């Protein structure tokens, strides 16, 4: 059992023992605890060493009151019983971060009625392809956080939360089960379509570009601010001023990152710096005198850091030095 899954198991147990779960969640877990776990096929999923150490530690350190075990159940068996419940509650989750386009993530959960969230956080330089239980595909850019409820596949409304960063959604069509992406700026409701959402840092602006179908955007602060964005259109929303605008254009450029295509369109060094840092996971140092004096328009397929920098040198005059994860522009 990998370290990530162990941490998630710890989190669920601590929440249960501290009585932090919702009543419905607690009841579902207790129902599983009450079941007969003599089924060896289930118990074989448990890492016994983890049962003896990690889960005993959790029970000892976080339980709000002493735990009384039935006489017929040994402490180790009781811990294994809890572990089996948690394994089944978590379901089968496998995550593969990728640098190439063909690597993907498949997220599933065997207990859809339990309102426990799966969270995916990417670091700068990482790009991840996620397949949700409803077969919806999400391409997640670097420095992004996404959450979705475990019951997404059977809920009346399929809810996904984009807390930060950028993601492209290719949504499986279900007329009676709308798909909604919630962000700090507002919510985006679709039935079946593909679109890109980008949240810029510092509450600056929110970008929604629709590749196919249509998306209904509603401001999170003022529900009267609502706009349907159709295929080939790009919405820009400023949360502070609650102002939005819609433009027609080549919306594929906004989601080209998922295909490892790096695009600049009249960007100055301030914008280039942010894109390079997020794309390649580096820190870029640009002198002030260059920040707003050089502009770049270029497209790079199968982009690498050196390939991009050498290409930019064909547009403007500058030198660069790469020192590990640091890039110095002069």
PDB file of C-alpha atoms in Angstrom:
ATOM      1  CA  UNK A   1       0.000   0.000   0.000  1.00  0.00           C
ATOM      2  CA  UNK A   2       1.505   3.327  -1.031  1.00  0.00           C
ATOM      3  CA  UNK A   3       2.131   6.259   1.289  1.00  0.00           C
ATOM      4  CA  UNK A   4      -0.579   8.411  -0.273  1.00  0.00           C
ATOM      5  CA  UNK A   5      -3.274   5.821   0.400  1.00  0.00           C
ATOM      6  CA  UNK A   6      -2.026   5.374   3.980  1.00  0.00           C
ATOM      7  CA  UNK A   7      -2.366   9.096   4.572  1.00  0.00           C
ATOM      8  CA  UNK A   8      -5.904   9.088   3.203  1.00  0.00           C
ATOM      9  CA  UNK A   9      -6.832   6.164   5.445  1.00  0.00           C
ATOM     10  CA  UNK A  10      -5.453   8.024   8.447  1.00  0.00           C
ATOM     11  CA  UNK A  11      -7.504  11.080   7.513  1.00  0.00           C
ATOM     12  CA  UNK A  12     -10.766   9.115   7.351  1.00  0.00           C
ATOM     13  CA  UNK A  13     -10.127   7.337  10.654  1.00  0.00           C
ATOM     14  CA  UNK A  14      -9.203  10.532  12.456  1.00  0.00           C
ATOM     15  CA  UNK A  15     -12.325  12.247  11.159  1.00  0.00           C
ATOM     16  CA  UNK A  16     -14.448   9.306  12.303  1.00  0.00           C
ATOM     17  CA  UNK A  17     -12.874   8.998  15.760  1.00  0.00           C
ATOM     18  CA  UNK A  18     -13.068  12.751  16.338  1.00  0.00           C
ATOM     19  CA  UNK A  19     -16.707  12.703  15.250  1.00  0.00           C
ATOM     20  CA  UNK A  20     -16.024  15.193  12.464  1.00  0.00           C
ATOM     21  CA  UNK A  21     -17.977  13.322   9.791  1.00  0.00           C
ATOM     22  CA  UNK A  22     -21.532  14.126   8.802  1.00  0.00           C
ATOM     23  CA  UNK A  23     -24.121  11.812  10.431  1.00  0.00           C
ATOM     24  CA  UNK A  24     -24.800  10.095   7.103  1.00  0.00           C
ATOM     25  CA  UNK A  25     -21.094   9.470   6.543  1.00  0.00           C
ATOM     26  CA  UNK A  26     -20.646   8.163  10.068  1.00  0.00           C
ATOM     27  CA  UNK A  27     -23.595   5.805   9.702  1.00  0.00           C
ATOM     28  CA  UNK A  28     -22.287   4.390   6.435  1.00  0.00           C
ATOM     29  CA  UNK A  29     -18.883   3.708   7.981  1.00  0.00           C
ATOM     30  CA  UNK A  30     -20.451   2.084  11.053  1.00  0.00           C
ATOM     31  CA  UNK A  31     -22.610  -0.088   8.840  1.00  0.00           C
ATOM     32  CA  UNK A  32     -19.443  -1.321   7.155  1.00  0.00           C
ATOM     33  CA  UNK A  33     -17.804  -1.890  10.538  1.00  0.00           C
ATOM     34  CA  UNK A  34     -20.735  -4.085  11.538  1.00  0.00           C
ATOM     35  CA  UNK A  35     -20.395  -6.342   8.511  1.00  0.00           C
ATOM     36  CA  UNK A  36     -18.623  -9.658   8.574  1.00  0.00           C
ATOM     37  CA  UNK A  37     -15.078  -9.223   7.244  1.00  0.00           C
ATOM     38  CA  UNK A  38     -14.219 -12.896   7.192  1.00  0.00           C
ATOM     39  CA  UNK A  39     -14.166 -12.599   3.408  1.00  0.00           C
ATOM     40  CA  UNK A  40     -10.488 -13.267   2.691  1.00  0.00           C
ATOM     41  CA  UNK A  41     -10.603 -11.562  -0.665  1.00  0.00           C
ATOM     42  CA  UNK A  42     -11.295  -8.279   1.109  1.00  0.00           C
ATOM     43  CA  UNK A  43      -8.794  -8.820   3.891  1.00  0.00           C
ATOM     44  CA  UNK A  44      -6.099  -9.631   1.357  1.00  0.00           C
ATOM     45  CA  UNK A  45      -6.301  -5.983   0.285  1.00  0.00           C
ATOM     46  CA  UNK A  46      -4.991  -4.878   3.661  1.00  0.00           C
ATOM     47  CA  UNK A  47      -1.313  -4.269   4.342  1.00  0.00           C
ATOM     48  CA  UNK A  48      -0.939  -6.166   7.635  1.00  0.00           C
ATOM     49  CA  UNK A  49       2.038  -4.158   8.797  1.00  0.00           C
ATOM     50  CA  UNK A  50      -0.009  -1.027   8.378  1.00  0.00           C
ATOM     51  CA  UNK A  51      -2.804  -2.582  10.400  1.00  0.00           C
ATOM     52  CA  UNK A  52      -0.477  -3.326  13.287  1.00  0.00           C
ATOM     53  CA  UNK A  53       1.256   0.028  13.365  1.00  0.00           C
ATOM     54  CA  UNK A  54      -0.524   2.919  11.716  1.00  0.00           C
ATOM     55  CA  UNK A  55      -4.076   1.998  12.603  1.00  0.00           C
ATOM     56  CA  UNK A  56      -3.280   0.943  16.150  1.00  0.00           C
ATOM     57  CA  UNK A  57      -1.536   4.315  16.533  1.00  0.00           C
ATOM     58  CA  UNK A  58      -4.608   6.125  15.227  1.00  0.00           C
ATOM     59  CA  UNK A  59      -6.923   4.291  17.590  1.00  0.00           C
ATOM     60  CA  UNK A  60      -4.598   4.960  20.520  1.00  0.00           C
ATOM     61  CA  UNK A  61      -3.833   8.626  19.859  1.00  0.00           C
ATOM     62  CA  UNK A  62      -7.008  10.049  18.362  1.00  0.00           C
ATOM     63  CA  UNK A  63      -9.895   8.179  19.912  1.00  0.00           C
ATOM     64  CA  UNK A  64     -11.868  10.629  22.117  1.00  0.00           C
ATOM     65  CA  UNK A  65     -12.683   7.837  24.555  1.00  0.00           C
ATOM     66  CA  UNK A  66     -11.257   4.380  25.327  1.00  0.00           C
ATOM     67  CA  UNK A  67     -12.300   1.823  22.757  1.00  0.00           C
ATOM     68  CA  UNK A  68     -13.930  -1.290  24.204  1.00  0.00           C
ATOM     69  CA  UNK A  69     -13.423  -4.305  21.997  1.00  0.00           C
ATOM     70  CA  UNK A  70     -15.797  -7.291  21.946  1.00  0.00           C
ATOM     71  CA  UNK A  71     -14.377 -10.291  23.786  1.00  0.00           C
ATOM     72  CA  UNK A  72     -14.458 -12.426  20.684  1.00  0.00           C
ATOM     73  CA  UNK A  73     -12.348  -9.958  18.732  1.00  0.00           C
ATOM     74  CA  UNK A  74      -8.624  -9.547  19.314  1.00  0.00           C
ATOM     75  CA  UNK A  75      -7.095  -6.025  19.104  1.00  0.00           C
ATOM     76  CA  UNK A  76      -5.284  -6.892  15.876  1.00  0.00           C
ATOM     77  CA  UNK A  77      -8.435  -8.317  14.312  1.00  0.00           C
ATOM     78  CA  UNK A  78     -10.351  -5.217  15.338  1.00  0.00           C
ATOM     79  CA  UNK A  79      -7.765  -2.970  13.739  1.00  0.00           C
ATOM     80  CA  UNK A  80      -7.849  -5.110  10.611  1.00  0.00           C
ATOM     81  CA  UNK A  81     -11.632  -4.806  10.602  1.00  0.00           C
ATOM     82  CA  UNK A  82     -11.378  -1.005  10.589  1.00  0.00           C
ATOM     83  CA  UNK A  83      -8.713  -1.146   7.920  1.00  0.00           C
ATOM     84  CA  UNK A  84     -10.880  -3.327   5.697  1.00  0.00           C
ATOM     85  CA  UNK A  85     -13.737  -0.865   6.015  1.00  0.00           C
ATOM     86  CA  UNK A  86     -11.489   2.026   5.092  1.00  0.00           C
ATOM     87  CA  UNK A  87     -10.011   0.222   2.095  1.00  0.00           C
ATOM     88  CA  UNK A  88     -13.463  -0.479   0.700  1.00  0.00           C
ATOM     89  CA  UNK A  89     -14.602   3.071   1.437  1.00  0.00           C
ATOM     90  CA  UNK A  90     -11.635   4.488  -0.429  1.00  0.00           C
ATOM     91  CA  UNK A  91     -12.116   2.280  -3.453  1.00  0.00           C
ATOM     92  CA  UNK A  92      -9.454   1.755  -6.057  1.00  0.00           C
ATOM     93  CA  UNK A  93      -7.520   4.927  -6.740  1.00  0.00           C
ATOM     94  CA  UNK A  94      -4.466   5.096  -8.955  1.00  0.00           C
ATOM     95  CA  UNK A  95      -2.729   8.351  -9.812  1.00  0.00           C
ATOM     96  CA  UNK A  96       0.037   8.739 -12.335  1.00  0.00           C
ATOM     97  CA  UNK A  97       1.504  12.188 -12.875  1.00  0.00           C
ATOM     98  CA  UNK A  98       2.634  12.576 -16.415  1.00  0.00           C
ATOM     99  CA  UNK A  99       4.988  14.583 -18.528  1.00  0.00           C
ATOM    100  CA  UNK A 100       3.823  12.851 -21.716  1.00  0.00           C
ATOM    101  CA  UNK A 101       0.340  13.110 -23.228  1.00  0.00           C
ATOM    102  CA  UNK A 102      -0.598   9.442 -22.959  1.00  0.00           C
ATOM    103  CA  UNK A 103      -0.382   9.014 -19.189  1.00  0.00           C
ATOM    104  CA  UNK A 104      -3.612   9.246 -17.254  1.00  0.00           C
ATOM    105  CA  UNK A 105      -5.379   9.020 -13.903  1.00  0.00           C
ATOM    106  CA  UNK A 106      -8.391   6.837 -13.224  1.00  0.00           C
ATOM    107  CA  UNK A 107     -10.366   7.663 -10.082  1.00  0.00           C
ATOM    108  CA  UNK A 108     -13.077   5.320  -8.842  1.00  0.00           C
ATOM    109  CA  UNK A 109     -14.908   4.714  -5.581  1.00  0.00           C
ATOM    110  CA  UNK A 110     -16.870   1.629  -4.595  1.00  0.00           C
ATOM    111  CA  UNK A 111     -19.148   3.460  -2.130  1.00  0.00           C
ATOM    112  CA  UNK A 112     -20.799   6.212  -4.197  1.00  0.00           C
ATOM    113  CA  UNK A 113     -23.247   7.242  -1.482  1.00  0.00           C
ATOM    114  CA  UNK A 114     -20.494   8.322   0.919  1.00  0.00           C
ATOM    115  CA  UNK A 115     -19.816  12.069   0.718  1.00  0.00           C
ATOM    116  CA  UNK A 116     -16.035  11.828   0.959  1.00  0.00           C
ATOM    117  CA  UNK A 117     -14.064  13.907  -1.510  1.00  0.00           C
ATOM    118  CA  UNK A 118     -11.158  12.956  -3.707  1.00  0.00           C
ATOM    119  CA  UNK A 119      -8.615  15.739  -4.108  1.00  0.00           C
ATOM    120  CA  UNK A 120      -5.981  16.131  -6.797  1.00  0.00           C
ATOM    121  CA  UNK A 121      -3.222  18.739  -6.405  1.00  0.00           C
ATOM    122  CA  UNK A 122      -0.586  19.247  -9.095  1.00  0.00           C
ATOM    123  CA  UNK A 123       2.751  20.982  -8.694  1.00  0.00           C
ATOM    124  CA  UNK A 124       4.210  23.486 -11.188  1.00  0.00           C
ATOM    125  CA  UNK A 125       5.557  21.560 -14.154  1.00  0.00           C
ATOM    126  CA  UNK A 126       3.056  18.713 -13.831  1.00  0.00           C
ATOM    127  CA  UNK A 127       0.117  18.014 -16.146  1.00  0.00           C
ATOM    128  CA  UNK A 128      -2.364  15.283 -15.330  1.00  0.00           C
ATOM    129  CA  UNK A 129      -5.191  13.547 -17.189  1.00  0.00           C
ATOM    130  CA  UNK A 130      -8.005  12.400 -14.895  1.00  0.00           C
ATOM    131  CA  UNK A 131     -10.865  10.029 -15.711  1.00  0.00           C
ATOM    132  CA  UNK A 132     -13.787  10.445 -13.299  1.00  0.00           C
ATOM    133  CA  UNK A 133     -16.228   7.636 -12.389  1.00  0.00           C
ATOM    134  CA  UNK A 134     -18.760   8.995 -14.931  1.00  0.00           C
ATOM    135  CA  UNK A 135     -16.103   8.751 -17.701  1.00  0.00           C
ATOM    136  CA  UNK A 136     -15.651  12.534 -17.822  1.00  0.00           C
ATOM    137  CA  UNK A 137     -12.050  13.437 -18.642  1.00  0.00           C
ATOM    138  CA  UNK A 138     -10.240  16.331 -16.966  1.00  0.00           C
ATOM    139  CA  UNK A 139      -6.823  17.594 -18.048  1.00  0.00           C
ATOM    140  CA  UNK A 140      -5.240  19.333 -15.060  1.00  0.00           C
ATOM    141  CA  UNK A 141      -2.491  21.942 -15.533  1.00  0.00           C
ATOM    142  CA  UNK A 142       0.339  22.608 -13.071  1.00  0.00           C
ATOM    143  CA  UNK A 143      -0.260  24.344  -9.732  1.00  0.00           C
ATOM    144  CA  UNK A 144      -3.925  23.329  -9.728  1.00  0.00           C
ATOM    145  CA  UNK A 145      -6.289  21.892  -7.117  1.00  0.00           C
ATOM    146  CA  UNK A 146      -9.442  19.937  -8.000  1.00  0.00           C
ATOM    147  CA  UNK A 147     -11.957  18.180  -5.749  1.00  0.00           C
ATOM    148  CA  UNK A 148     -14.975  16.006  -6.462  1.00  0.00           C
ATOM    149  CA  UNK A 149     -17.412  14.075  -4.290  1.00  0.00           C
ATOM    150  CA  UNK A 150     -17.162  10.299  -4.230  1.00  0.00           C
ATOM    151  CA  UNK A 151     -20.870   9.993  -5.069  1.00  0.00           C
ATOM    152  CA  UNK A 152     -20.409  11.995  -8.281  1.00  0.00           C
ATOM    153  CA  UNK A 153     -21.422   9.090 -10.502  1.00  0.00           C
ATOM    154  CA  UNK A 154     -24.884   8.715  -8.950  1.00  0.00           C
ATOM    155  CA  UNK A 155     -25.651  12.186  -7.582  1.00  0.00           C
ATOM    156  CA  UNK A 156     -28.448  14.307  -9.064  1.00  0.00           C
ATOM    157  CA  UNK A 157     -25.804  16.914  -9.898  1.00  0.00           C
ATOM    158  CA  UNK A 158     -22.204  15.998 -10.709  1.00  0.00           C
ATOM    159  CA  UNK A 159     -20.181  18.544  -8.722  1.00  0.00           C
ATOM    160  CA  UNK A 160     -16.503  19.303  -9.241  1.00  0.00           C
ATOM    161  CA  UNK A 161     -14.583  22.050  -7.422  1.00  0.00           C
ATOM    162  CA  UNK A 162     -11.711  23.885  -9.130  1.00  0.00           C
ATOM    163  CA  UNK A 163     -10.083  25.664  -6.192  1.00  0.00           C
ATOM    164  CA  UNK A 164      -7.101  27.055  -8.094  1.00  0.00           C
ATOM    165  CA  UNK A 165      -5.240  26.800 -11.364  1.00  0.00           C
ATOM    166  CA  UNK A 166      -6.411  25.624 -14.771  1.00  0.00           C
ATOM    167  CA  UNK A 167      -8.203  22.581 -16.173  1.00  0.00           C
ATOM    168  CA  UNK A 168      -9.832  21.375 -19.384  1.00  0.00           C
ATOM    169  CA  UNK A 169     -13.061  19.376 -19.055  1.00  0.00           C
ATOM    170  CA  UNK A 170     -14.439  16.876 -21.579  1.00  0.00           C
ATOM    171  CA  UNK A 171     -17.787  16.070 -19.964  1.00  0.00           C
ATOM    172  CA  UNK A 172     -19.760  12.872 -20.516  1.00  0.00           C
ATOM    173  CA  UNK A 173     -23.273  13.768 -21.667  1.00  0.00           C
ATOM    174  CA  UNK A 174     -26.054  12.967 -19.192  1.00  0.00           C
ATOM    175  CA  UNK A 175     -29.197  14.995 -19.797  1.00  0.00           C
ATOM    176  CA  UNK A 176     -30.752  14.218 -16.419  1.00  0.00           C
ATOM    177  CA  UNK A 177     -27.509  14.658 -14.464  1.00  0.00           C
ATOM    178  CA  UNK A 178     -25.943  18.078 -15.111  1.00  0.00           C
ATOM    179  CA  UNK A 179     -22.229  18.586 -14.551  1.00  0.00           C
ATOM    180  CA  UNK A 180     -21.278  21.683 -12.517  1.00  0.00           C
ATOM    181  CA  UNK A 181     -17.806  23.111 -11.917  1.00  0.00           C
ATOM    182  CA  UNK A 182     -17.650  25.392  -8.878  1.00  0.00           C
ATOM    183  CA  UNK A 183     -14.922  28.025  -8.529  1.00  0.00           C
ATOM    184  CA  UNK A 184     -14.347  31.050  -6.305  1.00  0.00           C
ATOM    185  CA  UNK A 185     -15.589  33.260  -9.144  1.00  0.00           C
ATOM    186  CA  UNK A 186     -18.784  31.337  -9.847  1.00  0.00           C
ATOM    187  CA  UNK A 187     -20.288  28.116 -11.134  1.00  0.00           C
ATOM    188  CA  UNK A 188     -20.305  26.591 -14.612  1.00  0.00           C
ATOM    189  CA  UNK A 189     -23.206  24.301 -15.497  1.00  0.00           C
ATOM    190  CA  UNK A 190     -23.104  21.943 -18.490  1.00  0.00           C
ATOM    191  CA  UNK A 191     -24.868  18.837 -19.773  1.00  0.00           C
ATOM    192  CA  UNK A 192     -22.172  17.485 -22.059  1.00  0.00           C
ATOM    193  CA  UNK A 193     -19.444  19.613 -23.593  1.00  0.00           C
ATOM    194  CA  UNK A 194     -15.731  20.433 -23.511  1.00  0.00           C
ATOM    195  CA  UNK A 195     -14.276  23.630 -22.108  1.00  0.00           C
ATOM    196  CA  UNK A 196     -11.260  25.175 -20.396  1.00  0.00           C
ATOM    197  CA  UNK A 197     -11.264  27.146 -17.119  1.00  0.00           C
ATOM    198  CA  UNK A 198      -8.347  29.211 -15.889  1.00  0.00           C
ATOM    199  CA  UNK A 199      -8.228  31.008 -12.537  1.00  0.00           C
ATOM    200  CA  UNK A 200      -5.566  33.694 -12.396  1.00  0.00           C
ATOM    201  CA  UNK A 201      -3.927  34.330  -9.043  1.00  0.00           C
ATOM    202  CA  UNK A 202      -4.669  37.304  -6.847  1.00  0.00           C
ATOM    203  CA  UNK A 203      -8.369  37.344  -7.756  1.00  0.00           C
ATOM    204  CA  UNK A 204      -7.426  39.048 -11.022  1.00  0.00           C
ATOM    205  CA  UNK A 205      -9.514  37.357 -13.686  1.00  0.00           C
ATOM    206  CA  UNK A 206     -11.384  34.215 -14.617  1.00  0.00           C
ATOM    207  CA  UNK A 207     -11.283  32.697 -18.105  1.00  0.00           C
ATOM    208  CA  UNK A 208     -13.781  30.236 -19.612  1.00  0.00           C
ATOM    209  CA  UNK A 209     -13.389  29.033 -23.199  1.00  0.00           C
ATOM    210  CA  UNK A 210     -15.867  26.595 -24.754  1.00  0.00           C
ATOM    211  CA  UNK A 211     -14.656  24.129 -27.389  1.00  0.00           C
ATOM    212  CA  UNK A 212     -17.921  22.221 -27.891  1.00  0.00           C
ATOM    213  CA  UNK A 213     -21.480  22.610 -26.626  1.00  0.00           C
ATOM    214  CA  UNK A 214     -22.362  25.381 -24.186  1.00  0.00           C
ATOM    215  CA  UNK A 215     -21.660  26.357 -20.573  1.00  0.00           C
ATOM    216  CA  UNK A 216     -23.800  28.534 -18.321  1.00  0.00           C
ATOM    217  CA  UNK A 217     -21.650  30.733 -16.081  1.00  0.00           C
ATOM    218  CA  UNK A 218     -23.134  32.283 -12.915  1.00  0.00           C
ATOM    219  CA  UNK A 219     -21.229  34.654 -10.640  1.00  0.00           C
ATOM    220  CA  UNK A 220     -20.633  33.270  -7.170  1.00  0.00           C
ATOM    221  CA  UNK A 221     -21.294  36.668  -5.586  1.00  0.00           C
ATOM    222  CA  UNK A 222     -24.262  37.874  -7.631  1.00  0.00           C
ATOM    223  CA  UNK A 223     -26.501  35.195  -9.167  1.00  0.00           C
ATOM    224  CA  UNK A 224     -28.112  37.800 -11.444  1.00  0.00           C
ATOM    225  CA  UNK A 225     -24.823  37.939 -13.369  1.00  0.00           C
ATOM    226  CA  UNK A 226     -25.312  35.005 -15.700  1.00  0.00           C
ATOM    227  CA  UNK A 227     -24.100  34.245 -19.210  1.00  0.00           C
ATOM    228  CA  UNK A 228     -24.384  31.263 -21.553  1.00  0.00           C
ATOM    229  CA  UNK A 229     -21.107  30.731 -23.411  1.00  0.00           C
ATOM    230  CA  UNK A 230     -21.383  28.723 -26.619  1.00  0.00           C
ATOM    231  CA  UNK A 231     -18.866  26.902 -28.777  1.00  0.00           C
ATOM    232  CA  UNK A 232     -16.077  29.133 -30.071  1.00  0.00           C
ATOM    233  CA  UNK A 233     -16.518  31.829 -27.418  1.00  0.00           C
ATOM    234  CA  UNK A 234     -14.310  32.939 -24.556  1.00  0.00           C
ATOM    235  CA  UNK A 235     -15.555  34.596 -21.359  1.00  0.00           C
ATOM    236  CA  UNK A 236     -13.400  36.879 -19.222  1.00  0.00           C
ATOM    237  CA  UNK A 237     -14.766  37.671 -15.767  1.00  0.00           C
ATOM    238  CA  UNK A 238     -13.295  40.063 -13.191  1.00  0.00           C
ATOM    239  CA  UNK A 239     -14.529  38.963  -9.728  1.00  0.00           C
ATOM    240  CA  UNK A 240     -13.622  42.192  -7.928  1.00  0.00           C
ATOM    241  CA  UNK A 241     -15.586  44.442 -10.260  1.00  0.00           C
ATOM    242  CA  UNK A 242     -18.112  41.709 -11.165  1.00  0.00           C
ATOM    243  CA  UNK A 243     -17.601  42.565 -14.839  1.00  0.00           C
ATOM    244  CA  UNK A 244     -17.641  40.093 -17.701  1.00  0.00           C
ATOM    245  CA  UNK A 245     -17.014  40.165 -21.435  1.00  0.00           C
ATOM    246  CA  UNK A 246     -17.363  37.567 -24.184  1.00  0.00           C
ATOM    247  CA  UNK A 247     -15.087  37.283 -27.204  1.00  0.00           C
ATOM    248  CA  UNK A 248     -15.115  35.097 -30.308  1.00  0.00           C
ATOM    249  CA  UNK A 249     -11.856  33.497 -31.322  1.00  0.00           C
ATOM    250  CA  UNK A 250      -9.706  30.409 -31.649  1.00  0.00           C
ATOM    251  CA  UNK A 251     -10.606  28.928 -28.269  1.00  0.00           C
ATOM    252  CA  UNK A 252      -8.394  25.908 -28.920  1.00  0.00           C
ATOM    253  CA  UNK A 253      -5.406  28.114 -28.125  1.00  0.00           C
ATOM    254  CA  UNK A 254      -6.577  28.385 -24.520  1.00  0.00           C
ATOM    255  CA  UNK A 255      -6.522  24.610 -24.026  1.00  0.00           C
ATOM    256  CA  UNK A 256      -3.516  23.804 -26.225  1.00  0.00           C
ATOM    257  CA  UNK A 257      -1.447  23.190 -23.090  1.00  0.00           C
ATOM    258  CA  UNK A 258      -3.127  19.795 -22.632  1.00  0.00           C
ATOM    259  CA  UNK A 259      -1.569  18.706 -25.934  1.00  0.00           C
ATOM    260  CA  UNK A 260       1.860  20.007 -24.845  1.00  0.00           C
ATOM    261  CA  UNK A 261       1.643  23.042 -27.146  1.00  0.00           C
ATOM    262  CA  UNK A 262       3.090  26.210 -25.599  1.00  0.00           C
ATOM    263  CA  UNK A 263       1.526  29.397 -27.019  1.00  0.00           C
ATOM    264  CA  UNK A 264       2.404  33.052 -26.479  1.00  0.00           C
ATOM    265  CA  UNK A 265       0.257  35.795 -27.973  1.00  0.00           C
ATOM    266  CA  UNK A 266       1.717  39.263 -27.500  1.00  0.00           C
ATOM    267  CA  UNK A 267       2.947  38.359 -24.013  1.00  0.00           C
ATOM    268  CA  UNK A 268       5.484  40.510 -22.161  1.00  0.00           C
ATOM    269  CA  UNK A 269       8.127  39.075 -19.853  1.00  0.00           C
ATOM    270  CA  UNK A 270       5.800  39.255 -16.850  1.00  0.00           C
ATOM    271  CA  UNK A 271       3.362  36.882 -18.579  1.00  0.00           C
ATOM    272  CA  UNK A 272       6.118  34.741 -20.088  1.00  0.00           C
ATOM    273  CA  UNK A 273       7.695  34.320 -16.643  1.00  0.00           C
ATOM    274  CA  UNK A 274       4.414  33.046 -15.147  1.00  0.00           C
ATOM    275  CA  UNK A 275       3.812  30.627 -18.004  1.00  0.00           C
ATOM    276  CA  UNK A 276       7.349  29.237 -17.933  1.00  0.00           C
ATOM    277  CA  UNK A 277       7.227  28.744 -14.162  1.00  0.00           C
ATOM    278  CA  UNK A 278       3.882  26.963 -14.239  1.00  0.00           C
ATOM    279  CA  UNK A 279       4.717  24.895 -17.312  1.00  0.00           C
ATOM    280  CA  UNK A 280       8.221  23.722 -16.423  1.00  0.00           C
ATOM    281  CA  UNK A 281       8.286  23.997 -12.613  1.00  0.00           C
ATOM    282  CA  UNK A 282      11.151  26.515 -12.511  1.00  0.00           C
ATOM    283  CA  UNK A 283      11.797  29.962 -11.039  1.00  0.00           C
ATOM    284  CA  UNK A 284      12.424  32.611 -13.696  1.00  0.00           C
ATOM    285  CA  UNK A 285      14.317  35.804 -12.851  1.00  0.00           C
ATOM    286  CA  UNK A 286      13.738  38.735 -15.224  1.00  0.00           C
ATOM    287  CA  UNK A 287      15.395  42.172 -14.808  1.00  0.00           C
ATOM    288  CA  UNK A 288      13.013  45.102 -14.507  1.00  0.00           C
ATOM    289  CA  UNK A 289      14.208  46.837 -17.642  1.00  0.00           C
ATOM    290  CA  UNK A 290      13.037  43.881 -19.754  1.00  0.00           C
ATOM    291  CA  UNK A 291       9.719  43.208 -18.031  1.00  0.00           C
ATOM    292  CA  UNK A 292       7.578  45.511 -20.193  1.00  0.00           C
ATOM    293  CA  UNK A 293       9.847  46.233 -23.137  1.00  0.00           C
ATOM    294  CA  UNK A 294       9.870  42.894 -24.958  1.00  0.00           C
ATOM    295  CA  UNK A 295       6.802  41.080 -26.315  1.00  0.00           C
ATOM    296  CA  UNK A 296       6.446  37.576 -27.757  1.00  0.00           C
ATOM    297  CA  UNK A 297       4.079  35.748 -30.095  1.00  0.00           C
ATOM    298  CA  UNK A 298       5.053  32.149 -30.776  1.00  0.00           C
ATOM    299  CA  UNK A 299       3.861  28.531 -30.798  1.00  0.00           C
ATOM    300  CA  UNK A 300       5.981  25.578 -29.640  1.00  0.00           C
ATOM    301  CA  UNK A 301       4.897  21.961 -30.111  1.00  0.00           C
ATOM    302  CA  UNK A 302       6.317  19.305 -27.776  1.00  0.00           C
ATOM    303  CA  UNK A 303       7.701  22.206 -25.776  1.00  0.00           C
ATOM    304  CA  UNK A 304      10.812  21.905 -23.641  1.00  0.00           C
ATOM    305  CA  UNK A 305      12.357  24.710 -21.585  1.00  0.00           C
ATOM    306  CA  UNK A 306      15.445  25.043 -23.780  1.00  0.00           C
ATOM    307  CA  UNK A 307      13.401  24.821 -26.974  1.00  0.00           C
ATOM    308  CA  UNK A 308      11.148  27.676 -25.834  1.00  0.00           C
ATOM    309  CA  UNK A 309      13.990  29.920 -24.647  1.00  0.00           C
ATOM    310  CA  UNK A 310      16.007  29.408 -27.829  1.00  0.00           C
ATOM    311  CA  UNK A 311      12.916  30.153 -29.886  1.00  0.00           C
ATOM    312  CA  UNK A 312      12.219  33.353 -27.966  1.00  0.00           C
ATOM    313  CA  UNK A 313      15.770  34.497 -28.671  1.00  0.00           C
ATOM    314  CA  UNK A 314      14.811  34.566 -32.353  1.00  0.00           C
ATOM    315  CA  UNK A 315      12.163  37.198 -31.529  1.00  0.00           C
ATOM    316  CA  UNK A 316      13.948  39.466 -29.040  1.00  0.00           C
ATOM    317  CA  UNK A 317      17.528  39.911 -27.903  1.00  0.00           C
ATOM    318  CA  UNK A 318      18.347  38.446 -24.488  1.00  0.00           C
ATOM    319  CA  UNK A 319      20.523  35.784 -22.910  1.00  0.00           C
ATOM    320  CA  UNK A 320      19.576  33.091 -20.443  1.00  0.00           C
ATOM    321  CA  UNK A 321      21.227  30.776 -17.942  1.00  0.00           C
ATOM    322  CA  UNK A 322      19.654  27.626 -16.487  1.00  0.00           C
ATOM    323  CA  UNK A 323      20.931  26.607 -13.054  1.00  0.00           C
ATOM    324  CA  UNK A 324      18.909  23.622 -11.851  1.00  0.00           C
ATOM    325  CA  UNK A 325      15.401  24.938 -11.229  1.00  0.00           C
ATOM    326  CA  UNK A 326      16.475  28.576 -11.604  1.00  0.00           C
ATOM    327  CA  UNK A 327      16.379  30.450 -14.930  1.00  0.00           C
ATOM    328  CA  UNK A 328      18.144  33.814 -15.234  1.00  0.00           C
ATOM    329  CA  UNK A 329      17.224  36.180 -18.071  1.00  0.00           C
ATOM    330  CA  UNK A 330      19.583  39.021 -19.018  1.00  0.00           C
TER     331      UNK A 330
END
